[in-house]
Amino acid sequence: QQQVKQSPQSLIVQKGGISIINCAYENTAFDYFPWYQQFPGKGPALLIAIRPDVSEKKEGRFTISFNKSAKQFSLHIMDSQPGDSATYFCAASKGEAGTALIFGKGTTLSVSS
Amino acid sequence: GAVVSQHPSRVICKSGTSVKIECRSLDFQATTMFWYRQFPKQSLMLMATSNEGSKATYEQGVEKDKFLINHASLTLSTLTVTSAHPEDSSFYICSAKLPMSNQPQHFGDGTRLSIL
């Protein structure tokens, strides 16, 4: 049973465009939702995270939108740049940040120049 | 700050050998570390949670006798893949949790294991 579903599997966006990646979760006990960025041959790096008590969080060009009733959250990358080309993973966990994470399957983003 | 180092970054060995992977928190003490496995173009799958001074907690379907985890100090956890076979070839990634509450995990750069 896949607890965190991520889409699309791959995404191509033009430089300057908006990249949108979506995730849906099933377990209502999840209350911490981070997004990670991973480059080939490297470990994931935390981009931004949100908790269910807010509907949106913005950090620079990255924004998380959260819909608790729909059990969905999404990552928006504004003004996408070629350097943003990477694989992005959504994740979820219960309790405080730092507990065991359940990852989505990942989205490979390619930003064309 | 919050750097996690994994060693080796890549290892190639023959079938039947045992391989040890180290995960170190360089600038903080980590009472809890996690081990993940990632197949090519796939997601990270949690294998086990490693707590300093106690036995690791393994996820369902992970053979604890196959994947030995030792968390002997607050800065080091090791994963030993025993009697490795080609199907064990994968990218193994560790992460460590800062000791303060409500802090996110920090990941190492992974170890690419190839069993011939």
Coordinates of C-alpha atoms in Angstrom, one line a residue:
Chain A
Q1 CA 0.0 0.0 0.0
Q2 CA 1.6 3.2 -1.1
Q3 CA 1.0 5.7 1.6
V4 CA 2.3 8.8 -0.3
K5 CA 1.4 9.1 -4.0
Q6 CA 3.4 11.6 -6.1
S7 CA 2.8 12.9 -9.6
P8 CA 3.9 13.5 -12.2
Q9 CA 6.7 11.0 -12.6
S10 CA 8.6 13.4 -14.8
L11 CA 8.2 17.1 -15.7
I12 CA 9.7 19.3 -18.3
V13 CA 9.5 23.1 -17.8
Q14 CA 10.9 26.0 -19.7
K15 CA 13.3 28.4 -17.9
G16 CA 11.3 30.9 -16.0
G17 CA 8.2 28.8 -15.8
I18 CA 6.4 27.3 -12.8
S19 CA 7.0 23.7 -11.9
I20 CA 4.2 22.0 -10.0
I21 CA 4.5 18.6 -8.3
N22 CA 1.7 17.0 -6.4
C23 CA 1.4 14.5 -3.6
A24 CA -1.5 12.8 -1.8
Y25 CA -1.4 10.9 1.4
E26 CA -3.7 8.4 3.1
N27 CA -2.7 8.3 6.7
T28 CA -4.4 11.1 8.6
A29 CA -1.8 10.6 11.4
F30 CA 0.8 12.2 9.2
D31 CA 1.5 15.7 10.4
Y32 CA 4.9 16.7 8.9
F33 CA 5.3 17.0 5.1
P34 CA 8.8 17.8 3.8
W35 CA 10.0 18.1 0.2
Y36 CA 13.5 16.9 -0.7
Q37 CA 15.7 17.7 -3.7
Q38 CA 18.1 15.0 -5.0
F39 CA 20.9 15.3 -7.6
P40 CA 22.3 12.2 -9.2
G41 CA 24.7 10.3 -6.9
K42 CA 23.8 12.5 -3.9
G43 CA 21.6 12.2 -0.9
P44 CA 18.4 14.1 -0.6
A45 CA 18.5 17.7 0.7
L46 CA 15.6 19.3 2.5
L47 CA 14.0 22.1 0.6
I48 CA 11.0 23.1 2.5
A49 CA 8.5 21.5 4.9
I50 CA 5.0 22.2 6.2
R51 CA 2.6 21.1 9.0
P52 CA -1.2 20.8 8.6
D53 CA -1.9 23.9 10.7
V54 CA -1.0 26.1 7.7
S55 CA -2.3 26.0 4.1
E56 CA 0.8 27.5 2.5
K57 CA 4.5 28.1 3.2
K58 CA 6.9 30.0 1.0
E59 CA 10.6 30.1 1.1
G60 CA 12.2 32.0 -1.8
R61 CA 11.1 30.5 -5.1
F62 CA 9.6 27.4 -3.4
T63 CA 6.1 27.2 -2.1
I64 CA 4.2 24.4 -0.5
S65 CA 0.4 24.4 -0.7
F66 CA -1.4 22.1 1.7
N67 CA -5.0 20.9 1.6
K68 CA -5.8 19.0 4.7
S69 CA -9.4 18.0 3.8
A70 CA -8.2 16.6 0.5
K71 CA -5.1 15.1 2.0
Q72 CA -3.0 16.7 -0.7
F73 CA 0.0 18.9 -0.8
S74 CA 2.1 20.4 -3.7
L75 CA 5.4 22.0 -4.4
H76 CA 5.5 25.0 -6.6
I77 CA 8.9 26.2 -8.0
M78 CA 8.6 29.7 -9.4
D79 CA 10.9 31.1 -12.0
S80 CA 12.3 27.6 -12.6
Q81 CA 16.0 27.5 -13.6
P82 CA 18.2 24.9 -15.2
G83 CA 19.9 24.4 -11.9
D84 CA 16.6 23.2 -10.5
S85 CA 16.8 20.1 -12.7
A86 CA 16.8 17.3 -10.2
T87 CA 14.6 14.7 -8.7
Y88 CA 12.1 15.9 -6.1
F89 CA 10.6 13.8 -3.4
C90 CA 7.6 14.5 -1.1
A91 CA 7.5 12.7 2.2
A92 CA 5.4 12.4 5.3
S93 CA 5.9 11.4 8.9
K94 CA 4.1 11.3 12.1
G95 CA 4.9 13.5 15.1
E96 CA 7.8 15.8 15.2
A97 CA 10.2 16.5 12.4
G98 CA 13.0 13.9 12.3
T99 CA 11.0 10.8 12.7
A100 CA 10.9 8.1 10.1
L101 CA 9.9 9.4 6.7
I102 CA 7.6 7.8 4.1
F103 CA 8.7 9.0 0.6
G104 CA 6.8 9.4 -2.6
K105 CA 8.2 7.9 -5.7
G106 CA 9.8 11.0 -6.9
T107 CA 9.5 13.5 -9.8
T108 CA 12.3 14.1 -12.3
L109 CA 12.3 17.8 -13.2
S110 CA 14.1 19.0 -16.3
V111 CA 14.2 22.8 -16.8
S112 CA 15.2 23.7 -20.4
S113 CA 17.2 26.8 -21.0
Chain B
G1 CA 26.3 22.6 10.1
A2 CA 24.5 19.3 10.4
V3 CA 26.7 17.3 8.1
V4 CA 26.3 13.6 7.6
S5 CA 29.1 11.7 6.0
Q6 CA 28.9 8.2 4.5
H7 CA 31.8 5.9 3.6
P8 CA 32.5 4.4 1.2
S9 CA 30.7 6.3 -1.5
R10 CA 31.0 3.4 -3.9
V11 CA 31.9 -0.3 -3.4
I12 CA 32.2 -3.2 -5.8
C13 CA 32.7 -6.7 -4.5
K14 CA 32.1 -10.3 -5.2
S15 CA 29.0 -12.2 -4.3
G16 CA 29.2 -13.8 -0.9
T17 CA 31.4 -11.1 0.7
S18 CA 30.2 -8.8 3.5
V19 CA 30.2 -5.1 3.1
K20 CA 30.2 -2.5 5.9
I21 CA 28.9 1.0 5.3
E22 CA 29.6 3.8 7.8
C23 CA 27.4 6.8 8.6
R24 CA 28.8 9.6 10.7
S25 CA 27.4 12.8 12.0
L26 CA 30.3 15.2 11.8
D27 CA 29.2 18.1 13.8
F28 CA 26.4 16.9 16.0
Q29 CA 25.5 13.9 18.1
A30 CA 22.8 11.8 16.6
T31 CA 20.9 9.5 19.0
T32 CA 18.8 8.3 16.0
M33 CA 19.9 7.5 12.5
F34 CA 18.0 6.0 9.7
W35 CA 19.0 3.7 6.8
Y36 CA 17.3 3.8 3.5
R37 CA 17.6 1.9 0.3
Q38 CA 17.0 3.4 -3.2
F39 CA 16.8 1.5 -6.4
P40 CA 17.6 3.3 -9.7
K41 CA 15.0 6.0 -10.5
Q42 CA 13.0 4.8 -7.5
S43 CA 12.0 6.2 -4.1
L44 CA 13.8 5.8 -0.8
M45 CA 12.6 2.9 1.2
L46 CA 13.2 3.0 4.9
M47 CA 15.0 -0.1 6.0
A48 CA 15.6 0.5 9.7
T49 CA 15.8 3.0 12.5
S50 CA 19.1 2.9 14.5
N51 CA 19.1 4.2 18.1
E52 CA 22.4 4.6 19.9
G53 CA 23.0 1.9 22.5
S54 CA 20.0 -0.2 21.6
K55 CA 18.9 -2.6 18.9
A56 CA 17.8 -1.3 15.6
T57 CA 14.1 -1.3 14.6
Y58 CA 13.7 -2.9 11.2
E59 CA 10.8 -2.3 8.7
Q60 CA 8.6 -5.1 7.6
G61 CA 10.3 -7.3 5.0
V62 CA 13.8 -6.3 5.9
E63 CA 16.0 -9.2 7.0
K64 CA 17.8 -8.1 10.2
D65 CA 20.3 -11.0 9.9
K66 CA 21.1 -9.8 6.4
F67 CA 21.4 -6.2 7.1
L68 CA 23.2 -5.8 10.5
I69 CA 23.0 -2.3 12.0
N70 CA 25.3 -1.1 14.8
H71 CA 24.9 2.3 16.4
A72 CA 27.7 2.1 19.0
S73 CA 28.3 5.8 19.4
L74 CA 26.5 9.1 19.1
T75 CA 28.2 9.9 15.9
L76 CA 28.5 6.6 14.1
S77 CA 26.1 4.0 12.8
T78 CA 27.2 1.1 10.5
L79 CA 25.2 -1.1 8.1
T80 CA 26.8 -4.4 7.2
V81 CA 25.3 -6.3 4.3
T82 CA 26.2 -9.9 5.1
S83 CA 26.9 -12.5 2.4
A84 CA 26.0 -10.0 -0.3
H85 CA 24.4 -11.1 -3.6
P86 CA 23.7 -9.3 -6.8
E87 CA 20.1 -8.5 -5.7
D88 CA 21.6 -6.5 -2.8
S89 CA 23.1 -4.1 -5.3
S90 CA 21.5 -0.7 -4.6
F91 CA 22.1 2.8 -3.3
Y92 CA 22.1 2.9 0.4
I93 CA 21.5 6.2 2.2
C94 CA 21.7 7.1 5.8
S95 CA 20.3 10.0 7.6
A96 CA 20.7 11.4 11.1
K97 CA 18.4 13.3 13.4
L98 CA 19.6 16.3 15.4
P99 CA 19.2 15.7 19.1
M100 CA 17.0 18.7 19.6
S101 CA 13.3 18.1 19.3
N102 CA 11.4 18.8 16.0
Q103 CA 14.5 19.0 13.8
P104 CA 14.6 17.4 10.4
Q105 CA 16.7 14.5 9.2
H106 CA 20.0 15.3 7.4
F107 CA 21.1 12.8 4.7
G108 CA 24.4 11.5 3.7
D109 CA 25.4 11.3 0.1
G110 CA 24.8 7.6 -0.1
T111 CA 26.8 4.5 -0.9
R112 CA 26.5 2.8 -4.3
L113 CA 26.9 -0.9 -3.7
S114 CA 27.5 -3.2 -6.7
I115 CA 27.7 -7.0 -6.1
L116 CA 29.2 -8.9 -9.0

